[in-house]
Short mmCIF file of C-alpha atoms in Angstrom, two decimals:
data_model
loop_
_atom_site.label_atom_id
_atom_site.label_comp_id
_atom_site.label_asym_id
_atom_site.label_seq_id
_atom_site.Cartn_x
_atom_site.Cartn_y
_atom_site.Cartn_z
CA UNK I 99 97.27 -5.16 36.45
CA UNK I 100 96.70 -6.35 32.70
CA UNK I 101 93.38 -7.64 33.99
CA UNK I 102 92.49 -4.25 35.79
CA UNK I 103 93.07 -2.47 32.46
CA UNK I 104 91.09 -5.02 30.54
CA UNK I 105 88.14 -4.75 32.63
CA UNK I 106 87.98 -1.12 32.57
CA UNK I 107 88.52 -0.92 29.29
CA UNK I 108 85.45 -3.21 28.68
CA UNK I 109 83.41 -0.91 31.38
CA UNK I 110 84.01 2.09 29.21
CA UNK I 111 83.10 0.47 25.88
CA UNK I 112 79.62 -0.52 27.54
CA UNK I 113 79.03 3.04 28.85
CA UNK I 114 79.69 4.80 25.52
CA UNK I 115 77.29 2.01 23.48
CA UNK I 116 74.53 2.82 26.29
CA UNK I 117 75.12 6.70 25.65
CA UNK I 118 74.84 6.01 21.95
CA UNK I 119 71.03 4.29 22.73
CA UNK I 120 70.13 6.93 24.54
CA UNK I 121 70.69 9.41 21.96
CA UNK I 122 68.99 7.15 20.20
CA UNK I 123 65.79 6.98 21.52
CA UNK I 124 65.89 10.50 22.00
CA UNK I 125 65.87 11.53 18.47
CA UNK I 126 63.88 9.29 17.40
CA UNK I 127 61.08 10.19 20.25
CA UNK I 128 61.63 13.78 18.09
CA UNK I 129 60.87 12.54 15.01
CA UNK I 130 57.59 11.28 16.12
CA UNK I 131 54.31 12.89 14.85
CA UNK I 132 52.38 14.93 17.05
CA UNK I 133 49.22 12.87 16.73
CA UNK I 134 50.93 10.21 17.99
CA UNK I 135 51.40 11.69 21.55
CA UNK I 136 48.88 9.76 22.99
CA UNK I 137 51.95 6.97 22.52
CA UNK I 138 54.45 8.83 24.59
CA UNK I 139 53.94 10.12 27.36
CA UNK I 140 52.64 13.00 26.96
CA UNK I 141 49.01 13.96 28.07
CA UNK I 142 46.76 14.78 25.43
CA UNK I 143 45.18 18.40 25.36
CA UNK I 144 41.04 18.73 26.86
CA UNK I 145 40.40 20.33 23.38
CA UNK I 146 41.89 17.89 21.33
CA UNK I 147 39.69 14.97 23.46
CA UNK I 148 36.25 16.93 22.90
CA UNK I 149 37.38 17.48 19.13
CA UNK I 150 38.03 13.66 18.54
CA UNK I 151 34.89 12.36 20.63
CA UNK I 152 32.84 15.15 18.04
CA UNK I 153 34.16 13.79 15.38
CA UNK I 154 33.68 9.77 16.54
CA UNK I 155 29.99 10.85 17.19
CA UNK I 156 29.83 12.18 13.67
CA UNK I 157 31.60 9.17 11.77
CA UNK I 158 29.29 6.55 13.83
CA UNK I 159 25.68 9.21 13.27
CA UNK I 160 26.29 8.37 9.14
CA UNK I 161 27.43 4.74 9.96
CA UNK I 162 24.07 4.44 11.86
CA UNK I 163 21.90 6.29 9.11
CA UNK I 164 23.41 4.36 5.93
CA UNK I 165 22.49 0.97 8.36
CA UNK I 166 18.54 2.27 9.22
CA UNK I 167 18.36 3.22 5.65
CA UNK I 168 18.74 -0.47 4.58
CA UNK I 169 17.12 -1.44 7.40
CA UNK I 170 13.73 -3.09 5.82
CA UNK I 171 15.81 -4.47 2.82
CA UNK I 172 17.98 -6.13 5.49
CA UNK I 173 15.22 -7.21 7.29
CA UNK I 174 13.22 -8.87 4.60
CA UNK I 175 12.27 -12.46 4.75
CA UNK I 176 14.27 -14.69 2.00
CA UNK I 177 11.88 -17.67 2.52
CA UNK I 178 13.30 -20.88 1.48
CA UNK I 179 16.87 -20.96 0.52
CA UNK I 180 16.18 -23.48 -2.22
CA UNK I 181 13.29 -22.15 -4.85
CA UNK I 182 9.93 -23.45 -4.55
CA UNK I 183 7.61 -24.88 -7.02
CA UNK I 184 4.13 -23.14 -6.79
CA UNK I 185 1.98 -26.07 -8.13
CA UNK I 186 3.54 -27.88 -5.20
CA UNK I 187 1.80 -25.85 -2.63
CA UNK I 188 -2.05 -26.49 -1.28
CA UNK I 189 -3.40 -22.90 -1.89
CA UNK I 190 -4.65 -21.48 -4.87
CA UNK I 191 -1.47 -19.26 -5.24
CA UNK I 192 -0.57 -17.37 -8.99
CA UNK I 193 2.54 -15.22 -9.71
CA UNK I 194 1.80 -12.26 -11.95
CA UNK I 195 5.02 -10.51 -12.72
CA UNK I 196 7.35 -9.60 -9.59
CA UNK I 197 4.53 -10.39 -6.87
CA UNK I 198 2.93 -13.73 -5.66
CA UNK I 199 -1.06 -13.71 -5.17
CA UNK I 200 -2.49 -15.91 -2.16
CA UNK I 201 -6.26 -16.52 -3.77
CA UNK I 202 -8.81 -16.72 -1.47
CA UNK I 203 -7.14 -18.01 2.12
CA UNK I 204 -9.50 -17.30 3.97
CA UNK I 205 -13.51 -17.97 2.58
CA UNK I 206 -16.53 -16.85 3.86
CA UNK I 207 -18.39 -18.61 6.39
CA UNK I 208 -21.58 -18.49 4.13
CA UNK I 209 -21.69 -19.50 0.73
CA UNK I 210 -23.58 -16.46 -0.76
CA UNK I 211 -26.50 -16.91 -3.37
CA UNK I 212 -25.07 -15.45 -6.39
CA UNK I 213 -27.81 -14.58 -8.46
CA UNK I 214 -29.36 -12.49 -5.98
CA UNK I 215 -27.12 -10.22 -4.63
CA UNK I 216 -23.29 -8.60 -5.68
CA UNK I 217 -19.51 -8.17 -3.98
CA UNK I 218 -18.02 -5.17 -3.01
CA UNK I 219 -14.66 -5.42 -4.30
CA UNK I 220 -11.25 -3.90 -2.89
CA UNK I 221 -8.18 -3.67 -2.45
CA UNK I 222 -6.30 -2.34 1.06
CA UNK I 223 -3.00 -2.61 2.95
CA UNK I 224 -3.42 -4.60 6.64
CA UNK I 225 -3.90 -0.60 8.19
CA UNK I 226 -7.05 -0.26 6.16
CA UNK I 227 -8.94 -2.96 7.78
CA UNK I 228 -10.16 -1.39 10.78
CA UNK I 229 -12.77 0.83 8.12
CA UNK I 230 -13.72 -3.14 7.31
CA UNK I 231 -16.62 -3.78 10.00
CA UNK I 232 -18.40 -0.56 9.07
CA UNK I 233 -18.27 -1.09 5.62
CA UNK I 234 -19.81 -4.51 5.94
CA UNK I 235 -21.87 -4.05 8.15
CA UNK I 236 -23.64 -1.24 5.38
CA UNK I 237 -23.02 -3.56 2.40
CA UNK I 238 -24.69 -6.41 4.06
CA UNK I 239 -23.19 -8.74 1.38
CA UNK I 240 -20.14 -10.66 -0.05
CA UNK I 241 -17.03 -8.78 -0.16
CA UNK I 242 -13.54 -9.55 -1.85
CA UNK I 243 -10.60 -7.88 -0.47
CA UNK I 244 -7.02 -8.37 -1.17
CA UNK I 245 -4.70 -7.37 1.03
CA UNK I 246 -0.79 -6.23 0.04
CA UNK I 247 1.55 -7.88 3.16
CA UNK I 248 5.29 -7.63 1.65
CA UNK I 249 7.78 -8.83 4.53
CA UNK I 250 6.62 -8.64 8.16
CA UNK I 251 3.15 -7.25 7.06
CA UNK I 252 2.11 -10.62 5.94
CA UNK I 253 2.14 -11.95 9.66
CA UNK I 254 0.64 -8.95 10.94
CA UNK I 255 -1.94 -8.83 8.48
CA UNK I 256 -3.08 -12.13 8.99
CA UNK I 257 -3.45 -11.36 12.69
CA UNK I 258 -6.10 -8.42 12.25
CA UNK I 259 -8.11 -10.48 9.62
CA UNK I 260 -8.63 -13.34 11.96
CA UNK I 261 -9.14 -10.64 14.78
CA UNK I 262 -11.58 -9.08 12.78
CA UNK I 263 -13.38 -12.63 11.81
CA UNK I 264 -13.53 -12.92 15.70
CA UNK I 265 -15.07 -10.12 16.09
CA UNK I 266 -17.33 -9.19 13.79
CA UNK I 267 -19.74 -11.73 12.55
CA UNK I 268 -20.59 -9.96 9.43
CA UNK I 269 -17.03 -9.90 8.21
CA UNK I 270 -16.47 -13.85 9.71
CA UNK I 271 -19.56 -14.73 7.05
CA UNK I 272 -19.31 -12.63 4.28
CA UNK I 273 -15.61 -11.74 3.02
CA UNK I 274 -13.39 -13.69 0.81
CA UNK I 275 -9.38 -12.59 1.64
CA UNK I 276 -6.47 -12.58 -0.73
CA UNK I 277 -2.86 -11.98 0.13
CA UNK I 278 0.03 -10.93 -1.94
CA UNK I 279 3.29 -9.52 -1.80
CA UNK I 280 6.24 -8.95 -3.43
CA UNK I 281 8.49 -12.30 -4.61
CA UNK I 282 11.60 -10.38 -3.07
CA UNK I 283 9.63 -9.93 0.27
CA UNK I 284 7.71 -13.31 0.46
CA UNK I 285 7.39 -15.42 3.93
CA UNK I 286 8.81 -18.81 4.31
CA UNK I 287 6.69 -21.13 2.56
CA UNK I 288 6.84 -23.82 4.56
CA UNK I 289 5.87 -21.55 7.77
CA UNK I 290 2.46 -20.74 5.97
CA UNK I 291 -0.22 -23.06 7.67
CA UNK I 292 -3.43 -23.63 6.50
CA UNK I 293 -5.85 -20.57 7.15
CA UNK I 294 -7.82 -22.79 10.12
CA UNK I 295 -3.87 -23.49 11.53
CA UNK I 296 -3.43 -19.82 11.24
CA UNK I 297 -6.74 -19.10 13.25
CA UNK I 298 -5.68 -21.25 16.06
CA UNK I 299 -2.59 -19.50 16.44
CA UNK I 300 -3.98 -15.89 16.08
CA UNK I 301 -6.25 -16.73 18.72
CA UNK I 302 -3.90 -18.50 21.24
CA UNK I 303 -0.31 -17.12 20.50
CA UNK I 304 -1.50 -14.23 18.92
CA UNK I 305 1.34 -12.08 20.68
CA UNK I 306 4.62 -13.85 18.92
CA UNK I 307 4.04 -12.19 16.00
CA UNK I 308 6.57 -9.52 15.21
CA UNK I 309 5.22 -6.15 14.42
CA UNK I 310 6.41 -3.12 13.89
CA UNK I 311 6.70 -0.64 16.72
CA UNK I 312 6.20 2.37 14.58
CA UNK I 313 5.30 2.01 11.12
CA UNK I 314 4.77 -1.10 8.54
CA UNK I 315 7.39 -2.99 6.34
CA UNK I 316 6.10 -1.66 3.73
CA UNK I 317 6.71 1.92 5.01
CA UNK I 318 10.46 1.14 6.47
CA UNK I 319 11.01 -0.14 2.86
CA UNK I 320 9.53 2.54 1.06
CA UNK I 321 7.41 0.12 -0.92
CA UNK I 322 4.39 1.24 -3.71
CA UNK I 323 1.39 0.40 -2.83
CA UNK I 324 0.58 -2.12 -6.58
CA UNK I 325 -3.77 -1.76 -5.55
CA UNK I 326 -4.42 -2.68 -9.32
CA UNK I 327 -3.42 -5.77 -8.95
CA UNK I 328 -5.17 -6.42 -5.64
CA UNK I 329 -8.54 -5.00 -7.33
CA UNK I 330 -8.47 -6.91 -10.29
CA UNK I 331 -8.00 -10.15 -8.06
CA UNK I 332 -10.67 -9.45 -5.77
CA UNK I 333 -13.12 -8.88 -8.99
CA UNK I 334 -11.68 -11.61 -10.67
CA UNK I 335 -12.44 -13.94 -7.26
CA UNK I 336 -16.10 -12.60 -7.45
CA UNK I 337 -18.47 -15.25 -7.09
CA UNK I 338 -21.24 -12.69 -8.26
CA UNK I 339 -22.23 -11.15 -11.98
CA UNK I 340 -21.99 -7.80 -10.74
CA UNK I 341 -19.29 -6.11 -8.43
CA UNK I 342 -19.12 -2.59 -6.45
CA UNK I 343 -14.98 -1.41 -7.38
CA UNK I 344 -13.90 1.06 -4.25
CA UNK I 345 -11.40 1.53 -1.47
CA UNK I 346 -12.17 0.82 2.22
CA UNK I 347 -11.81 5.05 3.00
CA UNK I 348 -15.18 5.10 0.97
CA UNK I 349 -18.30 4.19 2.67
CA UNK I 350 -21.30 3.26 0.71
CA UNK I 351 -24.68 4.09 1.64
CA UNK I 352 -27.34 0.93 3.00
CA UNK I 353 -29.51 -1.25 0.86
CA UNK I 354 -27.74 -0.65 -2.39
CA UNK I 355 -27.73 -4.44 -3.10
CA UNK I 356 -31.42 -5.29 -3.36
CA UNK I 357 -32.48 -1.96 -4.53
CA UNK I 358 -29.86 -2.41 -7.74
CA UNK I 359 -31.34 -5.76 -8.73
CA UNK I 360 -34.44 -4.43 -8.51
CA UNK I 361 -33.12 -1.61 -11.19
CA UNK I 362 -31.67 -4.11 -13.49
CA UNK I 363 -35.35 -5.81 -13.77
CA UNK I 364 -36.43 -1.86 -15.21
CA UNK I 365 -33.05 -1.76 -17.40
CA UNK I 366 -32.89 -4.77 -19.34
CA UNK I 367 -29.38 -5.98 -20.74
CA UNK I 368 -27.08 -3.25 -19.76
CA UNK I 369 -24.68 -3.66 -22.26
CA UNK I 370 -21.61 -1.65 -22.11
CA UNK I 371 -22.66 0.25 -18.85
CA UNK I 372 -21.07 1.02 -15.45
CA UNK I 373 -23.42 2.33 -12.41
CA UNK I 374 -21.31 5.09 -10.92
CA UNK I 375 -22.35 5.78 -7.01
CA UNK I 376 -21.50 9.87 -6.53
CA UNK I 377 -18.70 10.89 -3.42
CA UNK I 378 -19.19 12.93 -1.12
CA UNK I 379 -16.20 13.56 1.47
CA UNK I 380 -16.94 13.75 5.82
CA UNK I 381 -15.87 17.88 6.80
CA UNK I 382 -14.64 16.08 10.02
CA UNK I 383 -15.20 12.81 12.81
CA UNK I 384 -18.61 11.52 12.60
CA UNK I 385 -21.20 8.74 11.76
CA UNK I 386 -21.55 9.11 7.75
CA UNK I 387 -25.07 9.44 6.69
CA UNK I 388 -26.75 6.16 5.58
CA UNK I 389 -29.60 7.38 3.54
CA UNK I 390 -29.57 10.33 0.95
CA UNK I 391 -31.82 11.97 3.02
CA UNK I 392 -29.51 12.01 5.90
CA UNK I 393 -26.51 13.42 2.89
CA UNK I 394 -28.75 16.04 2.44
CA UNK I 395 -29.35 17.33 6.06
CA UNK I 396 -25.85 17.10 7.13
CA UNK I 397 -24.48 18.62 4.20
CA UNK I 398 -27.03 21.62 4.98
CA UNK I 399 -25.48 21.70 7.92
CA UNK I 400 -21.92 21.83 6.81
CA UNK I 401 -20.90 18.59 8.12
CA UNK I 402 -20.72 16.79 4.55
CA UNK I 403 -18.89 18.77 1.72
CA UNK I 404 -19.71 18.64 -1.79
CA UNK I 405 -17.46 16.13 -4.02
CA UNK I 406 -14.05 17.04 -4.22
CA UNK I 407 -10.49 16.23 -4.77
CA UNK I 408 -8.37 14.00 -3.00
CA UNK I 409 -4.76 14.34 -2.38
CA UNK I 410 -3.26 12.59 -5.29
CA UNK I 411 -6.26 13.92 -7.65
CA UNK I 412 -7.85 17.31 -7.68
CA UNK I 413 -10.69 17.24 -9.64
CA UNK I 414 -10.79 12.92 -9.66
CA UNK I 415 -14.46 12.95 -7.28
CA UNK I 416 -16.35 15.38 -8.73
CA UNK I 417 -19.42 14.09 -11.03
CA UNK I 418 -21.40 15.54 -13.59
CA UNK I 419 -24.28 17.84 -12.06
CA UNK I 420 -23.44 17.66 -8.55
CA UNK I 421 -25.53 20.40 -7.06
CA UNK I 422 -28.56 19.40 -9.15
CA UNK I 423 -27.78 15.82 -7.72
CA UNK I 424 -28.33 16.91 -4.29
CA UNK I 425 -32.18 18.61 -5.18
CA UNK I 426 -33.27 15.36 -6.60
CA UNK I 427 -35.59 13.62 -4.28
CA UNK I 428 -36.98 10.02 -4.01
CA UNK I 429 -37.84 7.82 -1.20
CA UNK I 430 -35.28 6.21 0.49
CA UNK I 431 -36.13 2.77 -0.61
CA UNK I 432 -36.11 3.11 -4.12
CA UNK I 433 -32.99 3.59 -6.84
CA UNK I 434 -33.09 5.02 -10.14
CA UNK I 435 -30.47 6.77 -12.69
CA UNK I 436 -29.82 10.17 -12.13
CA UNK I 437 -28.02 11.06 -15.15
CA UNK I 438 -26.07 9.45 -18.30
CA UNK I 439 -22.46 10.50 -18.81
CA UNK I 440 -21.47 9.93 -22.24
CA UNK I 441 -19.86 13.01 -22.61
CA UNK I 442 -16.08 12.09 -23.73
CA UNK I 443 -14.05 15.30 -21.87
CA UNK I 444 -16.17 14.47 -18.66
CA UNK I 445 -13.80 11.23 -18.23
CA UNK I 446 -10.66 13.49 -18.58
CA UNK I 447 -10.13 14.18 -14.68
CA UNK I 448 -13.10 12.21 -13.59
CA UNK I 449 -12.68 8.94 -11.94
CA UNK I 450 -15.22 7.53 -10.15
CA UNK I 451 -16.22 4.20 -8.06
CA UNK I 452 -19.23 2.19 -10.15
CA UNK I 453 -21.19 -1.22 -10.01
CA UNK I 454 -19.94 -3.14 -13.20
CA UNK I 455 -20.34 -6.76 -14.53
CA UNK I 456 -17.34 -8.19 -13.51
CA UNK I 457 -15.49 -8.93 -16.67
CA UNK I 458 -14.68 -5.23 -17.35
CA UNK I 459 -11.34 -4.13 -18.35
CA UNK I 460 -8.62 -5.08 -15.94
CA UNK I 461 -6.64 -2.21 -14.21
CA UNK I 462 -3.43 -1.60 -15.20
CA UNK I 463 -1.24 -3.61 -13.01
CA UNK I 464 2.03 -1.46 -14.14
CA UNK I 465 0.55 1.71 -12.44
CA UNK I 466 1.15 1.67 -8.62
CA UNK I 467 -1.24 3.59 -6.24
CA UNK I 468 1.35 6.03 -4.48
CA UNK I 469 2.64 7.62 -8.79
CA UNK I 470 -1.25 9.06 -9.10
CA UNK I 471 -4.06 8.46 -11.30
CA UNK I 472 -3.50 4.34 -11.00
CA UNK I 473 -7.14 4.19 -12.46
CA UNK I 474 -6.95 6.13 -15.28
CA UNK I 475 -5.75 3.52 -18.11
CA UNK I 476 -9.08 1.27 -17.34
CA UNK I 477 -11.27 4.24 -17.41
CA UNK I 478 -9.51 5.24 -20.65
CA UNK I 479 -10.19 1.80 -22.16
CA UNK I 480 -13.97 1.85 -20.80
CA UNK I 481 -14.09 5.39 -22.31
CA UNK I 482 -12.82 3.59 -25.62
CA UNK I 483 -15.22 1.04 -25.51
CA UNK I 484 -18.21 2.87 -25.21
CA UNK I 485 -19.19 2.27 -21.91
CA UNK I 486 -21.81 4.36 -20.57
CA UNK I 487 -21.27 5.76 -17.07
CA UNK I 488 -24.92 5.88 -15.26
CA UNK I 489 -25.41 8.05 -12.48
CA UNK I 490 -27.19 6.40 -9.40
CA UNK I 491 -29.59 8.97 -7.69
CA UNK I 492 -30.30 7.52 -4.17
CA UNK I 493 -26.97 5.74 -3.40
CA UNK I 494 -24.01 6.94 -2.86
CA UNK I 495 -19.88 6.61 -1.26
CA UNK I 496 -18.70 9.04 1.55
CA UNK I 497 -15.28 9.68 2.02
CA UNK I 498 -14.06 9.29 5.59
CA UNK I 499 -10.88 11.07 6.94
CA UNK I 500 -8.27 9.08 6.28
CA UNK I 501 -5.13 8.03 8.20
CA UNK I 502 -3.04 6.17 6.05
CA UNK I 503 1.45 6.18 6.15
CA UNK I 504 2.85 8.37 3.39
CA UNK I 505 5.74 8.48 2.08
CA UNK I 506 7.34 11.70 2.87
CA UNK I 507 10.47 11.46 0.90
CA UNK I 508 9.84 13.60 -2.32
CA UNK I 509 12.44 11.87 -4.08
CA UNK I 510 10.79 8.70 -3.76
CA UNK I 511 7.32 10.31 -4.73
CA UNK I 512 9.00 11.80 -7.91
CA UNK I 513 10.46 8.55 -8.98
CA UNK I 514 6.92 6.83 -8.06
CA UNK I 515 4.96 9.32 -10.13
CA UNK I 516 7.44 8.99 -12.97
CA UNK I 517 7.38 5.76 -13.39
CA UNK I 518 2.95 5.62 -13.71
CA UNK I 519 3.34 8.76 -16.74
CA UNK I 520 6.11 6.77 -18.41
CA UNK I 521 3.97 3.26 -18.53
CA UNK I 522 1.06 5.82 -19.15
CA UNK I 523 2.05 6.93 -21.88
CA UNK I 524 2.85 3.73 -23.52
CA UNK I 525 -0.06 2.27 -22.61
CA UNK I 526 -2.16 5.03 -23.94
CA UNK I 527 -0.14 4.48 -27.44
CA UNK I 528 -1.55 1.20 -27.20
CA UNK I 529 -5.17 1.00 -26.17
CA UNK I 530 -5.03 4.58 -29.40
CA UNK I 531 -3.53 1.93 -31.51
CA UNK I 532 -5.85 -1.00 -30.64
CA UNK I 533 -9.49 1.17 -30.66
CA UNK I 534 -8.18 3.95 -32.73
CA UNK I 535 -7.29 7.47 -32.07
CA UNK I 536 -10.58 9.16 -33.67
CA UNK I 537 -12.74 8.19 -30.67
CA UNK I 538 -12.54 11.75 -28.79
CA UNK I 539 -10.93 9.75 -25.61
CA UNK I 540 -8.38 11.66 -24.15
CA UNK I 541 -6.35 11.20 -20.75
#
């Protein structure tokens, strides 16, 4: 009997501990939050589930933007992880502040006779270069072009220069290439082979090379566009005296080489002189007129405009006596000065394309193409100087419709523009301090 009692003493101890649990659990399960249902089991509400997949949407839509937004910085190509010594390298490579120049990679096929003809001189992104076989095939003479190929672009640029070579035997015999690109955004050093290495590759494996689907590294990056420096290395890698300075959205008209060194036996020493080749802009799609007499029949006809602006630059095309220029009449064959500009408020807005000797003024290599009026400083400095600008009458540059990448982001533009008036206007202070500020030169 003592053990009966025992026992069911013990069996009522255990039942009231397990009621205890119980009650337990319960109010704990109470206490819980209400966005922690999911944990019980409870179902959770269709409302709730469509509210939390909006919001997961949402939270991953910015996650995904602030990653794209980084995307070419992410993307850019360290090059060698240790630092490399330039002088160690077999091309004729300089650094000039933040970027790393590539001189002349790729030469001509034919060594050009210097003292009888000149170099059109440029510089261009790699989505310029399909203007390239027109142009040369007008110019009919040595041309220097530097290309800017930051990042990816430096692959794909190389591609469509040796396409181009195969292609076209003007540009295989006549143009000099230089590369550069920003020191950030270089390529691996000891991937870049020998321009004849390269050639073999673009023309067997040409497909591995990465390109972008839509758009160009330097367009994902939102990189300036530094064309001073690319012009004054393509003058400065001249081979001739004299050099034609314009972009490859500017065609010039035919035979300007051997008519201008027939002028030059007429002018004597020029001096401080530029020879400044008029623009006129394409109203639409078209062949551009080769002669002047050709300029004058289609813009009769509406289908070549007088000068004008250009987007970054209202006024920057438009020359002294442009109507008059168009009435002026000479053969074809033949080249002459139309008109001397020494006029100091003609250089305030004007800034045109010109045959020069080649040791100039440099551009300004702080002013970047996409901040406006990159020219401006060197025509300042030529306008200090007391260069005369010469007006050619029978040859001339049309402007062809461009289609170029902009940079849409007006913050980015602002910024851009900003920085060329704030390195203007020290530089300005400068060149006033250097020539003197009595000289009626004005920006």
């Amino acid at each position: 009997m003592e053990i009966t009692v025992e026992n069911e003493e013990l069996s009522l101890k255990k039942r009231r501990q397990f009621s205890l649990s119980e009650n337990m659990v319960e109010s704990q399960q109470q206490l819980l939050p209400t966005n922690l249902a999911v944990f019980s089991g409870r179902r959770t509400s269709p409302l709730c589930a469509f509210a939390s997949s909006i919001l997961f949407i949402y939270v991953c839509g910015i996650g995904f933007y602030l990653w794209s937004s980084n995307f070419a910085c992410r993307l850019r190509n360290f090059g060698d992880p240790a630092p490399v010594s330039l002088s160690s390298l077999a091309f004729d490579i300089e650094q000039r502040d933040r970027y790393i120049i590539i001189k002349n990679y790729i030469k001509p096929a034919i060594h050009a006779d210097e003292k009888n003809t000149m170099t059109f001189a440029t510089a261009a992104i790699f989505t310029d270069l399909s203007h390239m076989p027109e142009i040369c095939g007008k110019w009919q003479g040595p041309m220097s072009v530097s290309v800017y190929a930051p990042g990816s672009d430096f692959k794909t640029a190389l591609r469509k220069i040796f396409n181009l070579r195969l292609a076209n035997s003007c540009i295989h015999q006549n143009v000099s290439w230089h590369l550069y690109f920003d020191t950030e955004f270089s390529p691996s050093w000891h991937k870049i082979r020998s321009a004849e290495e390269e050639a073999e590759l673009t023309t067997t494996t040409s497909g591995s090379y990465d390109v972008w689907i839509k758009g160009t590294f330097k367009s994902h990056g939102h990189l300036p566009f530094p064309a001073n420096i690319g012009r004054n290395v393509a003058i400065q890698e001249s081979k001739t005296r004299y050099v034609l300075v314009s972009d490859l959205h500017y065609y010039p008209s035919i035979n300007i080489i051997p008519r201008f060194l027939e002028l030059l036996k007429f002018q004597g020493p020029t001096g401080n002189r530029v020879y400044v080749l008029p623009v006129f802009k394409m109203a639409g799609y078209g062949k551009p007129p080769e002669t002047k007499s050709e300029l004058v029949q289609m813009t009769a006809e509406g289908n070549i405009v007088l000068p004008s602006g250009t987007l970054d630059c209202t006024q920057c095309n438009i020359f002294p006596h442009a109507r008059k220029w168009l009435e002026v009449r000479s053969p074809d064959d033949t080249l002459s000065v139309y008109y001397v500009s020494r006029e100091k408020e003609e250089f305030e807005s004007w800034q045109p394309y010109y045959i020069a000797t080649k040791d100039i003024p440099f551009f300004d290599e702080d002013q970047i193409k996409e901040g406006k009026f990159d020219r401006k400083l060197q025509l300042l400095e030529l306008c200090l100087q007391h260069y005369e600008f010469h007006i050619l009458d029978n040859a001339f540059l049309v402007q062809v419709q461009e289609v170029s990448e902009t940079i849409k982001d007006v913050n980015i533009l602002k910024s851009f523009i900003q920085h060329n008036n704030q390195a203007r206007e020290k530089k300005v202070e400068d060149l006033l301090c250097r020539y003197g500020s009595d000289t009626g030169c004005s920006m």
